[in-house]
Amino acid sequence: MTPGKLSKILTILVLIFFYIPIFIVVVFSFNNSKSPVWVGFSFHWYKELFFNAFDIWHAFFNSIFVALLSSFVATSFGTLAAIGLYWEKFKSKKYIWILSYLPLIIPDIIIGVSLLIFFVMINIRLSLFTIFVAHTTFSLPYAMMIVFSRLQDFDKSIIDAAYDLGATKFETLTKIIIPASFPGILAAFFMSLTLSIDDFVITFFVAGPGSTTLPLKIYSMIRFGISPTINAISTIMLIGTILLSVSMKKYLKYIF
């Protein structure tokens, strides 16, 4: 067997291993039984989800609210930090880079415990606010790195040309640098959004009463047995993600 054929086979096996569980979740969201054996097609669990599973929707909207807010803040600060590191020259730049990389390599459980201790020490009650702060904290380095990577392809001579034409730093920032790095900013936002919605470990430590997010709710439900309503909401989120990705691709293609 040639290396090329072996590579193709391994790629196909990896894709099958990755997508089969997702396919099973979608299929069994339409199963007419709680058992992992196919009984018949039904929308029963979707009806159960929309009319009786109010606690799941509460957790879902908590996740969406925190994800949108933390992603916006993390992307805003990450973009400004990336532009500052790219644009300005100062002695402590390499130390800031080191500090920025640390959250990317520190295990989530350490970040979660550290944030929990911090919130307890300054006497902040665990709530959606503490989840928002935690999600913003661990998303910010990712946003900064993505935007900075986009700026690496930026032609600095355009900035010099803007200065020669009388543009101020603020005008150069708002009319040249930010529009040129917008695809990176958008990618950073959606990366932060995905990290926030998906996070369990850090959220587990900093969540308080009444601030349950969807991953925490699903975990608590699984402890007492797998409910097909989890399959139903997972399918809805999957379809929503696909539609959002396709629409954003068309939107970016139209703009750029």
CSV table of N, CA and C in Angstrom, one decimal, residues 182 186 190 239-256:
chain,number,residue,atom,x,y,z
A,182,PHE,N,-10.9,43.0,9.7
A,182,PHE,CA,-12.2,42.6,10.1
A,182,PHE,C,-12.5,41.1,9.9
A,186,LEU,N,-13.8,39.0,13.1
A,186,LEU,CA,-15.0,38.1,13.0
A,186,LEU,C,-14.7,36.7,13.4
A,190,PHE,N,-16.2,34.5,16.6
A,190,PHE,CA,-16.9,33.2,16.6
A,190,PHE,C,-16.1,32.1,17.3
A,239,ILE,N,-27.8,22.4,13.7
A,239,ILE,CA,-28.4,23.0,12.5
A,239,ILE,C,-28.2,24.5,12.5
A,240,GLY,N,-28.4,25.1,13.7
A,240,GLY,CA,-28.1,26.5,13.8
A,240,GLY,C,-26.7,26.9,13.5
A,241,THR,N,-25.8,26.1,13.9
A,241,THR,CA,-24.3,26.4,13.7
A,241,THR,C,-24.0,26.3,12.2
A,242,ILE,N,-24.6,25.3,11.5
A,242,ILE,CA,-24.4,25.1,10.1
A,242,ILE,C,-24.9,26.2,9.3
A,243,LEU,N,-26.2,26.6,9.6
A,243,LEU,CA,-26.8,27.7,8.9
A,243,LEU,C,-26.0,29.0,9.1
A,244,LEU,N,-25.6,29.3,10.3
A,244,LEU,CA,-24.8,30.5,10.6
A,244,LEU,C,-23.5,30.5,9.9
A,245,SER,N,-22.8,29.3,9.8
A,245,SER,CA,-21.6,29.2,9.1
A,245,SER,C,-21.7,29.5,7.6
A,246,VAL,N,-22.8,28.9,7.0
A,246,VAL,CA,-23.0,29.1,5.6
A,246,VAL,C,-23.4,30.6,5.3
A,247,SER,N,-24.3,31.1,6.1
A,247,SER,CA,-24.7,32.5,5.9
A,247,SER,C,-23.5,33.5,6.1
A,248,MET,N,-22.6,33.2,7.1
A,248,MET,CA,-21.5,34.1,7.3
A,248,MET,C,-20.5,34.0,6.1
A,249,LYS,N,-20.4,32.8,5.6
A,249,LYS,CA,-19.5,32.6,4.4
A,249,LYS,C,-19.9,33.4,3.2
A,250,LYS,N,-21.2,33.3,3.0
A,250,LYS,CA,-21.8,34.1,1.9
A,250,LYS,C,-21.7,35.6,2.1
A,251,TYR,N,-21.9,36.0,3.4
A,251,TYR,CA,-21.8,37.4,3.7
A,251,TYR,C,-20.3,37.9,3.5
A,252,LEU,N,-19.4,37.2,4.0
A,252,LEU,CA,-18.0,37.6,3.8
A,252,LEU,C,-17.6,37.6,2.4
A,253,LYS,N,-18.0,36.6,1.6
A,253,LYS,CA,-17.7,36.6,0.2
A,253,LYS,C,-18.3,37.8,-0.5
A,254,TYR,N,-19.5,38.2,-0.1
A,254,TYR,CA,-20.2,39.4,-0.7
A,254,TYR,C,-19.4,40.6,-0.4
A,255,ILE,N,-18.9,40.7,0.8
A,255,ILE,CA,-18.1,42.0,1.2
A,255,ILE,C,-16.7,42.0,0.7
A,256,PHE,N,-16.0,40.9,0.8
A,256,PHE,CA,-14.6,40.9,0.4
A,256,PHE,C,-14.4,40.2,-1.0
